[in-house]
PDB file of C-alpha atoms and ligand atoms in Angstrom:
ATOM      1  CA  UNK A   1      22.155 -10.290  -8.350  1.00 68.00           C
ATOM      2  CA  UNK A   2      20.697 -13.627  -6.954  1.00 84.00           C
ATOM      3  CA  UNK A   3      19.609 -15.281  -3.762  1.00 87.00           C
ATOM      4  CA  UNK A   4      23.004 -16.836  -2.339  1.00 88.00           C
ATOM      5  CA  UNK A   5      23.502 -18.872   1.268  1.00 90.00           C
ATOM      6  CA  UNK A   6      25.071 -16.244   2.392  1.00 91.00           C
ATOM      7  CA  UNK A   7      21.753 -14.014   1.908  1.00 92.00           C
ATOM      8  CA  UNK A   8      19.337 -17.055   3.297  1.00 94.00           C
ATOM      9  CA  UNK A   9      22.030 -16.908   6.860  1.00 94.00           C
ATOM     10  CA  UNK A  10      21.427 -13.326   6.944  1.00 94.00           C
ATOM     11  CA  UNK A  11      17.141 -13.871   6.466  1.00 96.00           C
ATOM     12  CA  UNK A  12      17.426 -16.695   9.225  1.00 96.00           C
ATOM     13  CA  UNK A  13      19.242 -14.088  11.516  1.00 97.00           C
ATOM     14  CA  UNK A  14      16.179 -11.486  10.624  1.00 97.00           C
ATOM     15  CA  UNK A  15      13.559 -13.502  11.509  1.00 98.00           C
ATOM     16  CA  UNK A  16      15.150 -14.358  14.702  1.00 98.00           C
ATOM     17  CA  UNK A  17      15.598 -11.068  15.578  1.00 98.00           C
ATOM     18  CA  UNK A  18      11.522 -10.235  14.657  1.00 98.00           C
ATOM     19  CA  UNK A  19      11.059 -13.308  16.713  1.00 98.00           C
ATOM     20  CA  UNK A  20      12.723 -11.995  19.378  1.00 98.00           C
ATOM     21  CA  UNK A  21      10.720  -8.655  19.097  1.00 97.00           C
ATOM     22  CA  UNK A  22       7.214 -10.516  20.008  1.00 97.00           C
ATOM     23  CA  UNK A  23       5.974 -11.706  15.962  1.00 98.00           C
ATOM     24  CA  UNK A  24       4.924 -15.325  16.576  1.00 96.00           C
ATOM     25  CA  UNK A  25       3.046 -16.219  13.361  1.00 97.00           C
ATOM     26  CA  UNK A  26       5.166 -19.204  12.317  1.00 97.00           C
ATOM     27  CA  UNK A  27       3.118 -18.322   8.794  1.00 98.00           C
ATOM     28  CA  UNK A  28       4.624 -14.677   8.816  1.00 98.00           C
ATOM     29  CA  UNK A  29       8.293 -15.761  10.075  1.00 98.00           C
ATOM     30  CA  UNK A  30       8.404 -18.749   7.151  1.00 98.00           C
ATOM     31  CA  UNK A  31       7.553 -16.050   4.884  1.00 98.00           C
ATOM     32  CA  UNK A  32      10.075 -13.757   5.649  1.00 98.00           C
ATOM     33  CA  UNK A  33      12.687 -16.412   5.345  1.00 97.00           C
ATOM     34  CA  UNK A  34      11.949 -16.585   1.690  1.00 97.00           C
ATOM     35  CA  UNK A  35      11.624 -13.848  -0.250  1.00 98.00           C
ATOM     36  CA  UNK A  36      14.936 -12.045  -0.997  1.00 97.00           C
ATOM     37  CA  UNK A  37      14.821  -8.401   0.505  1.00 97.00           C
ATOM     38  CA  UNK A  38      18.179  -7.484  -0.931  1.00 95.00           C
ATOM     39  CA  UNK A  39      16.944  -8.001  -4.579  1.00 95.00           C
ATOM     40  CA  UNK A  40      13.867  -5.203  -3.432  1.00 95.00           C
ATOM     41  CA  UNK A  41      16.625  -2.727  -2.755  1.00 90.00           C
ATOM     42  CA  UNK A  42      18.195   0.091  -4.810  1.00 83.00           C
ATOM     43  CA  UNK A  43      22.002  -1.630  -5.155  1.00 79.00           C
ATOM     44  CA  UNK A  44      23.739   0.969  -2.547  1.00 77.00           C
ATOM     45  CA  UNK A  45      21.933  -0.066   0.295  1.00 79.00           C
ATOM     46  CA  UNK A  46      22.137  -4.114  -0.363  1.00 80.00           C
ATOM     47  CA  UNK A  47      24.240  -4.635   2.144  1.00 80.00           C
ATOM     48  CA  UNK A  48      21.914  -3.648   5.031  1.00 89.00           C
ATOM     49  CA  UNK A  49      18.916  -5.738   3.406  1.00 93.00           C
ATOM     50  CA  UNK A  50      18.282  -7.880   6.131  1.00 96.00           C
ATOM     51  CA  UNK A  51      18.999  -5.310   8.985  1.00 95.00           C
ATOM     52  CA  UNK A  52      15.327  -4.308  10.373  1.00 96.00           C
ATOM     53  CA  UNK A  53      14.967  -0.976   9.010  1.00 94.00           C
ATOM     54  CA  UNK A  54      13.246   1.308   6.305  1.00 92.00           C
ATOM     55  CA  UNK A  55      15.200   1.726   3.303  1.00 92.00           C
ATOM     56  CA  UNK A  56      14.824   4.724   0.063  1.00 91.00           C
ATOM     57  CA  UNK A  57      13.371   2.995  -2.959  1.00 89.00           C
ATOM     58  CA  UNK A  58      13.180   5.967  -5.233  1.00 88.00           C
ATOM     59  CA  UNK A  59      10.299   8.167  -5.841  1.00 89.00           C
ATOM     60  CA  UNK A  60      10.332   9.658  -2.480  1.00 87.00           C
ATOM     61  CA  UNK A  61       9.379   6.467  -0.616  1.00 91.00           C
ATOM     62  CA  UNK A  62      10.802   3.735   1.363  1.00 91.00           C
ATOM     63  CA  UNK A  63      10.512  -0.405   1.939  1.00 92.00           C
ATOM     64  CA  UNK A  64       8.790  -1.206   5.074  1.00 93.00           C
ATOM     65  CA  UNK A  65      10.887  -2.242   7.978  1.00 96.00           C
ATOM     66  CA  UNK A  66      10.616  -5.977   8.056  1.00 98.00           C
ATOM     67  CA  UNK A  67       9.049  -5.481  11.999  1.00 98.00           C
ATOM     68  CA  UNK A  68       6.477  -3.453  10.222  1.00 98.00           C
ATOM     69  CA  UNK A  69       5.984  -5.645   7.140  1.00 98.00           C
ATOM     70  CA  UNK A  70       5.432  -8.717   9.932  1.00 98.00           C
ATOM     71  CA  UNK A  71       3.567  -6.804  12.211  1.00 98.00           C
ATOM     72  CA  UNK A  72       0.870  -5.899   9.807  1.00 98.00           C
ATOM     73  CA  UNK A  73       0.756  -9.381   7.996  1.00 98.00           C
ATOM     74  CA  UNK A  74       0.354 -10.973  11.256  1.00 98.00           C
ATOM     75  CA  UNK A  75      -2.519  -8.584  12.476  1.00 98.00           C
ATOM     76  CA  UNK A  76      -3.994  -9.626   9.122  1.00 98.00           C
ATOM     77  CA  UNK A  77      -4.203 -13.629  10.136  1.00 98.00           C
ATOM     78  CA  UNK A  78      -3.951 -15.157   6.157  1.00 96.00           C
ATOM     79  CA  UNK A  79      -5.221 -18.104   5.528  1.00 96.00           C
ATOM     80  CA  UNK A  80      -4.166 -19.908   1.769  1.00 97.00           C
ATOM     81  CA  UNK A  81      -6.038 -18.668  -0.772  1.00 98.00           C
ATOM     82  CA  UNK A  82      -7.286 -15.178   0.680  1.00 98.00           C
ATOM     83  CA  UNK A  83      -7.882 -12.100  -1.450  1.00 98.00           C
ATOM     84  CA  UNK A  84      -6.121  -9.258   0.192  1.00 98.00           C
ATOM     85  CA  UNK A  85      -6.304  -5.722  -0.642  1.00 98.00           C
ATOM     86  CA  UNK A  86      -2.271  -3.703  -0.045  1.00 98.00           C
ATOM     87  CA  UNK A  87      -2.755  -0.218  -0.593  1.00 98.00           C
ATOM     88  CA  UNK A  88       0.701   1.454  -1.408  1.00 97.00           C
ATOM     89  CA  UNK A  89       2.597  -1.100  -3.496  1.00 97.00           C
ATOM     90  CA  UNK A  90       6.314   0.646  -3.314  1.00 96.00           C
ATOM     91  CA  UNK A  91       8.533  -1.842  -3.501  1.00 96.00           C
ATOM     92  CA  UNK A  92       6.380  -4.759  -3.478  1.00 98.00           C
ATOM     93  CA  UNK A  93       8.010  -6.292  -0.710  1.00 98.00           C
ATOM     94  CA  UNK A  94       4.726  -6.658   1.475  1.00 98.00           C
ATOM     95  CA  UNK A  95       3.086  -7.893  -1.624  1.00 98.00           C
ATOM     96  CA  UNK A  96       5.969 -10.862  -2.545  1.00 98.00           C
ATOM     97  CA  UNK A  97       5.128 -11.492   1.449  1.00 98.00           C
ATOM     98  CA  UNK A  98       1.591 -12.220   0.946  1.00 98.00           C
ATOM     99  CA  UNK A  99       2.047 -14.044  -1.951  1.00 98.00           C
ATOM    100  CA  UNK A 100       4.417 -16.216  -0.413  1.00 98.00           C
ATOM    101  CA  UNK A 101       2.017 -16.931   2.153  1.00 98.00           C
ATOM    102  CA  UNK A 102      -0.589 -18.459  -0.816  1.00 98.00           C
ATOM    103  CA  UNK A 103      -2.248 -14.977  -0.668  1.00 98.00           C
ATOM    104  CA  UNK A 104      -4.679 -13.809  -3.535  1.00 98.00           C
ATOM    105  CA  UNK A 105      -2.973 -10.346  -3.779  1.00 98.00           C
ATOM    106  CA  UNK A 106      -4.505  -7.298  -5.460  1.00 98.00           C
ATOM    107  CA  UNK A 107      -1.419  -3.948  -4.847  1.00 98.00           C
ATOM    108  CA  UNK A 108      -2.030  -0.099  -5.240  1.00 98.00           C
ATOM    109  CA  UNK A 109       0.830   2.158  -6.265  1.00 98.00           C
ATOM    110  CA  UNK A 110       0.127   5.840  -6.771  1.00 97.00           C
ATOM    111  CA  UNK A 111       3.137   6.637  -8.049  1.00 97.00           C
ATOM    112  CA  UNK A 112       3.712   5.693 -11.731  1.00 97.00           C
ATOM    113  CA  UNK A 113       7.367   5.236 -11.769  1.00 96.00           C
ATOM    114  CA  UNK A 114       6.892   3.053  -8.853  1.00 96.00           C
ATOM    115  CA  UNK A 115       4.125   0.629  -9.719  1.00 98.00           C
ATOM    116  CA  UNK A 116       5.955   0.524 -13.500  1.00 97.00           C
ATOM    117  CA  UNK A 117       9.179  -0.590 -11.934  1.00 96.00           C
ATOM    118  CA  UNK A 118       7.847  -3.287  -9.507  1.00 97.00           C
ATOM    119  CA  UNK A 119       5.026  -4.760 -11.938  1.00 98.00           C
ATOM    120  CA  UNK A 120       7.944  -5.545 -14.149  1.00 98.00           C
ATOM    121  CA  UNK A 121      10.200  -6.694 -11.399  1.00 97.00           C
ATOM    122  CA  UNK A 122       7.618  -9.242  -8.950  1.00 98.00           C
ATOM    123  CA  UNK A 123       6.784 -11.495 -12.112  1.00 98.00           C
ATOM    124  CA  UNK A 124      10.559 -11.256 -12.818  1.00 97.00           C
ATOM    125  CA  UNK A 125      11.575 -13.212  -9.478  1.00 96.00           C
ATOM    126  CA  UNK A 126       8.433 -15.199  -9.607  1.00 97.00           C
ATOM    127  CA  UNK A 127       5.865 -13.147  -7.159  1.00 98.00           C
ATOM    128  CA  UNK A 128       2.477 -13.146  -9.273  1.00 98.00           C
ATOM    129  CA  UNK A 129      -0.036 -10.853  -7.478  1.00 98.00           C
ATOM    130  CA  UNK A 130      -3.198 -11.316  -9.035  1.00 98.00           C
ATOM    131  CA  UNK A 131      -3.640  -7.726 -10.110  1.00 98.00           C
ATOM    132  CA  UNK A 132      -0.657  -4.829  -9.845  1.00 98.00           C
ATOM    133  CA  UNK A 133      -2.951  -1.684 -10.264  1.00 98.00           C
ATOM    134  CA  UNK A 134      -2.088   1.761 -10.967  1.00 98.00           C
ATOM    135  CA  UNK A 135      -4.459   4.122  -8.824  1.00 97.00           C
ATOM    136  CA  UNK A 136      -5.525   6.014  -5.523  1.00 97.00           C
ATOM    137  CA  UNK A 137      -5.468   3.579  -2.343  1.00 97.00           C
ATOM    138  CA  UNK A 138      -8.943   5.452  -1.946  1.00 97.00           C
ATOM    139  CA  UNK A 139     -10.704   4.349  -3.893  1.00 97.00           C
ATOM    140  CA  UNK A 140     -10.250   0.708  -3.098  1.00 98.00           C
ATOM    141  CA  UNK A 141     -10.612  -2.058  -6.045  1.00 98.00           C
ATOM    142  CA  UNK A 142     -14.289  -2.189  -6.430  1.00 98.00           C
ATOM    143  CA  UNK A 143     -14.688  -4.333  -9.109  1.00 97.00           C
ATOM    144  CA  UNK A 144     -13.002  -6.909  -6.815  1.00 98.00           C
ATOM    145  CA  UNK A 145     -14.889  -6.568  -3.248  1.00 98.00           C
ATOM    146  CA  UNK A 146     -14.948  -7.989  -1.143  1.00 98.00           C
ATOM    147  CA  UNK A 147     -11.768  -8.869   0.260  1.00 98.00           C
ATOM    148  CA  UNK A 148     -10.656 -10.965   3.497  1.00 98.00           C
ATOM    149  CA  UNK A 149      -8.498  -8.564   4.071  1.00 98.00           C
ATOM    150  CA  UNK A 150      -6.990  -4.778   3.525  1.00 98.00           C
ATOM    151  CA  UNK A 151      -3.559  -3.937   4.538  1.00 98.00           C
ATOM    152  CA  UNK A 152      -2.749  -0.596   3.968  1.00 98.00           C
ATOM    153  CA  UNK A 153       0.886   0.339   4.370  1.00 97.00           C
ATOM    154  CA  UNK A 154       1.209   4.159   3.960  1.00 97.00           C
ATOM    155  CA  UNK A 155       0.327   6.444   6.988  1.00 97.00           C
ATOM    156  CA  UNK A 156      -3.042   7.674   6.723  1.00 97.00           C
ATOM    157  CA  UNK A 157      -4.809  11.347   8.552  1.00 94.00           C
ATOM    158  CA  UNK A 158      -8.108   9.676   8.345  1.00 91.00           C
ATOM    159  CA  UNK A 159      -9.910   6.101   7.570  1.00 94.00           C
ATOM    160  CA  UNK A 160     -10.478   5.703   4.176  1.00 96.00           C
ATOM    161  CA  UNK A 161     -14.072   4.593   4.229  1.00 96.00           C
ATOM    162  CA  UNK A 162     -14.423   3.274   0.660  1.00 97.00           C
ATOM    163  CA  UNK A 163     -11.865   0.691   1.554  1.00 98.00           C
ATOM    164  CA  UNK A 164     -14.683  -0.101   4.623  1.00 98.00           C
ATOM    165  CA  UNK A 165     -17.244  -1.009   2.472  1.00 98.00           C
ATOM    166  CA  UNK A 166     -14.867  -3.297   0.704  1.00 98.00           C
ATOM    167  CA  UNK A 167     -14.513  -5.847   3.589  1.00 98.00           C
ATOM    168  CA  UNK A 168     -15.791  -8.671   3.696  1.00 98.00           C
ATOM    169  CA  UNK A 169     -18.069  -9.463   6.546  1.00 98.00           C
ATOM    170  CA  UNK A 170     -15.727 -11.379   9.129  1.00 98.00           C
ATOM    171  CA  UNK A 171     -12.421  -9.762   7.262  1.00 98.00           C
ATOM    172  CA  UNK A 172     -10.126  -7.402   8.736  1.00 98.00           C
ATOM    173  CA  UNK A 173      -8.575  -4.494   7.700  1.00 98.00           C
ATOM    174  CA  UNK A 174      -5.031  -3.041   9.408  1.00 98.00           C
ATOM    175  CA  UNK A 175      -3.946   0.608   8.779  1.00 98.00           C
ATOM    176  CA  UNK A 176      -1.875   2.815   9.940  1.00 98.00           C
ATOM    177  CA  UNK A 177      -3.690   5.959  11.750  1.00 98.00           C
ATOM    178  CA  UNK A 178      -2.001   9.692  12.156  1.00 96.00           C
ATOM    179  CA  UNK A 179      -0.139  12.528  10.895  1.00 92.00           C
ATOM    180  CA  UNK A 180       3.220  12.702  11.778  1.00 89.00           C
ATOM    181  CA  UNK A 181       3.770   8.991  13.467  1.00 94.00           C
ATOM    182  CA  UNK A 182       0.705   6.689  13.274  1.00 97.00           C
ATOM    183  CA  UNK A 183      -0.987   4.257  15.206  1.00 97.00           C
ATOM    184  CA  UNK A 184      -1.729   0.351  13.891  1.00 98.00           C
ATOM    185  CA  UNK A 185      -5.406   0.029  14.080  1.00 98.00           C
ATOM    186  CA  UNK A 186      -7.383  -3.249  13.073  1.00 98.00           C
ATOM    187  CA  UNK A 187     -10.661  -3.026  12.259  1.00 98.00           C
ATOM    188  CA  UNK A 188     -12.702  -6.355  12.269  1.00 98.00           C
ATOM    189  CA  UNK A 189     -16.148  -6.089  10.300  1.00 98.00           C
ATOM    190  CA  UNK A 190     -19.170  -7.869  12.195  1.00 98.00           C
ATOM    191  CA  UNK A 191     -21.815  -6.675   9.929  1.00 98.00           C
ATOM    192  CA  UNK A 192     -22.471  -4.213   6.989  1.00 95.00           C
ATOM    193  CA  UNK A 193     -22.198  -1.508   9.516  1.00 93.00           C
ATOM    194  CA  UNK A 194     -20.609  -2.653  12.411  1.00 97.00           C
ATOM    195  CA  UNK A 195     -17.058  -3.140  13.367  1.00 98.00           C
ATOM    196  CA  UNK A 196     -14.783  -3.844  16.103  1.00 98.00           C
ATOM    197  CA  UNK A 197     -12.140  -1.674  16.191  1.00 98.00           C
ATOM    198  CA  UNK A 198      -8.519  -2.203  18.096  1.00 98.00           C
ATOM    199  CA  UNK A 199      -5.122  -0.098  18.716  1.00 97.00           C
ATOM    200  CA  UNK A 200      -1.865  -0.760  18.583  1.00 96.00           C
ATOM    201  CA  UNK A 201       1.779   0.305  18.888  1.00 93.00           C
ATOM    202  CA  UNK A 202       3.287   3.678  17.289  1.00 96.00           C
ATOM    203  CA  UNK A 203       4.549   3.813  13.636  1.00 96.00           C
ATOM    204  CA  UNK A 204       6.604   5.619  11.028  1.00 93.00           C
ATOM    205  CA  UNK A 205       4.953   5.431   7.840  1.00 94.00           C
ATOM    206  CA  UNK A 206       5.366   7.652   4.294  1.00 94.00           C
ATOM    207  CA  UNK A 207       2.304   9.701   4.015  1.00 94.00           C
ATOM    208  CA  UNK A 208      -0.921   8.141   2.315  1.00 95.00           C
ATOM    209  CA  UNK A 209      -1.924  10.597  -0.521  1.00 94.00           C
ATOM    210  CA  UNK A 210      -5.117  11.317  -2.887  1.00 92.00           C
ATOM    211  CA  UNK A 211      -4.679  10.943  -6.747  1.00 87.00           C
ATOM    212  CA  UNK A 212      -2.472   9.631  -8.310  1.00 89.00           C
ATOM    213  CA  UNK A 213       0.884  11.234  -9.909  1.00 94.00           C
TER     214      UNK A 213
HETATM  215  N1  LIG B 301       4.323  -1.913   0.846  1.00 83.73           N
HETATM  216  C1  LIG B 301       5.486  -1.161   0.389  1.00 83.73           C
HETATM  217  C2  LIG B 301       5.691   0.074   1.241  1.00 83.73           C
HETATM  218  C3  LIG B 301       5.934   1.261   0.391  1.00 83.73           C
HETATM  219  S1  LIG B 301       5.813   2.823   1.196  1.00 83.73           S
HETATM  220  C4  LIG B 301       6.722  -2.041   0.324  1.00 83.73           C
HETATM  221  O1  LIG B 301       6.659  -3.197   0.784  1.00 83.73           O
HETATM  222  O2  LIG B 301       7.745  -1.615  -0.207  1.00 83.73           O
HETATM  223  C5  LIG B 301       4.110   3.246   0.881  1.00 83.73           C
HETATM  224  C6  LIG B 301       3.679   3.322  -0.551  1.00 83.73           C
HETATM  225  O3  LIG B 301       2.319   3.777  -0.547  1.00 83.73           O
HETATM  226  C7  LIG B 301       4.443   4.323  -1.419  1.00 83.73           C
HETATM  227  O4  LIG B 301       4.938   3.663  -2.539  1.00 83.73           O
HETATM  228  C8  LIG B 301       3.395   5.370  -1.786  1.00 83.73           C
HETATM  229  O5  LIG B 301       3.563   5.925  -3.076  1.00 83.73           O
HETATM  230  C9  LIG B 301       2.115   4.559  -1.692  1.00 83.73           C
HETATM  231  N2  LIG B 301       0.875   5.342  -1.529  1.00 83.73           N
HETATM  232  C10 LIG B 301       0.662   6.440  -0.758  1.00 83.73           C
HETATM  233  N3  LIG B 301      -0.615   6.869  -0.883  1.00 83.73           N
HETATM  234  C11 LIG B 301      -1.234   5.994  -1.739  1.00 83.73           C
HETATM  235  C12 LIG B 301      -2.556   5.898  -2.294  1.00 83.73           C
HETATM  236  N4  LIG B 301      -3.520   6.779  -1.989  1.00 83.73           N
HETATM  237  N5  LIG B 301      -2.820   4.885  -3.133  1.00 83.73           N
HETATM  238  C13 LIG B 301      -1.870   3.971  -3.468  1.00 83.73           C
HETATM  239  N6  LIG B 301      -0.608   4.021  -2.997  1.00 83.73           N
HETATM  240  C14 LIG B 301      -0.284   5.014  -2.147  1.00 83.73           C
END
């Protein structure tokens, strides 16, 4: 499978459509015009890779919907050469994102089938995370803290507050809040303590779990 014009028309036509929607981060929309979706995708649903929806990857989970994926990365304000925290690697989708936008990204997959098939497959289209890490979202990446910024990208019932401590001072966090559909919440650390905390629209996400399986 490769990257043809035909797929880079169909990319354009997405990130139209999420700049339609209200994302404005030229960073976030030049992003999204380069890394191939379709190749992310299990092969029967290829042809809707670059409609803006949630797709099956296997293993019980699903790809972000690019409005998610652009949502979140744009809450998360990258600069070049930020180390950023993803909790819930799945596809690696959001991760190829962050890279793409000069990211230093360190990913989180639970699921061992998961974070098997996708640490093979980002290096294999030329997405080098820093560190692809097989473990619970929990527990954060200590021996890496802090970071400038935590995206987590599974639903979670309540803050994870190891993941807190794991800020930087001045970074920002964006997660997903709820049970059954979940709020965006950003969470800017002013000191070791103290944060400023903001809500956003409703979301769909796959359940954030302990342990890993
Ligand atoms: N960012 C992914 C979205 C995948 S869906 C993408 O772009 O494709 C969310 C992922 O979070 C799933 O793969 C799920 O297994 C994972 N997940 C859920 N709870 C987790 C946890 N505690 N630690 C790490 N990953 C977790």
């Amino acid at each position: 499978m490769v990257d043809s014009f035909k797929h880079k028309g169909l990319r354009n036509k997405l990130v139209e459509e999420l700049s339609n929607k209200g994302i404005k981060d030229v960073k976030v929309l030049d992003a999204i015009s380069k890394v191939p979706r379709h190749l992310f995708m299990d092969s029967s649903f290829i042809d809707h890779a670059y409609q803006d929806k949630a797709f099956p990857i296997g293993s019980g989970q699903t790809i972000s919907q690019p409005f998610t994926v652009a949502y979140q990365t744009q809450l998360l304000e990258i600069n070049k050469g930020d180390k950023i925290l993803e909790i819930g690697t799945g596809s690696g989708y959001q991760a190829a994102v962050l890279c793409e936008m000069g990211a230093k990204v360190f990913t989180i997959e639970r699921i061992r089938e998961l974070y098997r098939k996708t640490s093979a497959f980002l290096p294999s289209i030329n997405y080098f995370p820093k560190k692809m890490i097989y473990g619970d979202g929990y527990q954060g990446y200590e021996k890496e803290e802090p970071f400038d910024g935590i995206i987590v990208t599974a639903g979670a019932s309540k803050i994870p507050e190891k993941l807190l401590l794991q800020l930087k001072i001045g970074g920002r966090m964006v997660i997903p809040v709820g049970e059954n559909t979940q709020k965006m919440v950003l969470y800017l650390k002013k000191s070791a303590s103290e944060f400023d905390i903001e809500n956003f629209g409703d979301f769909q996400f796959v359940p954030m779990l302990k342990n890993k399986i």
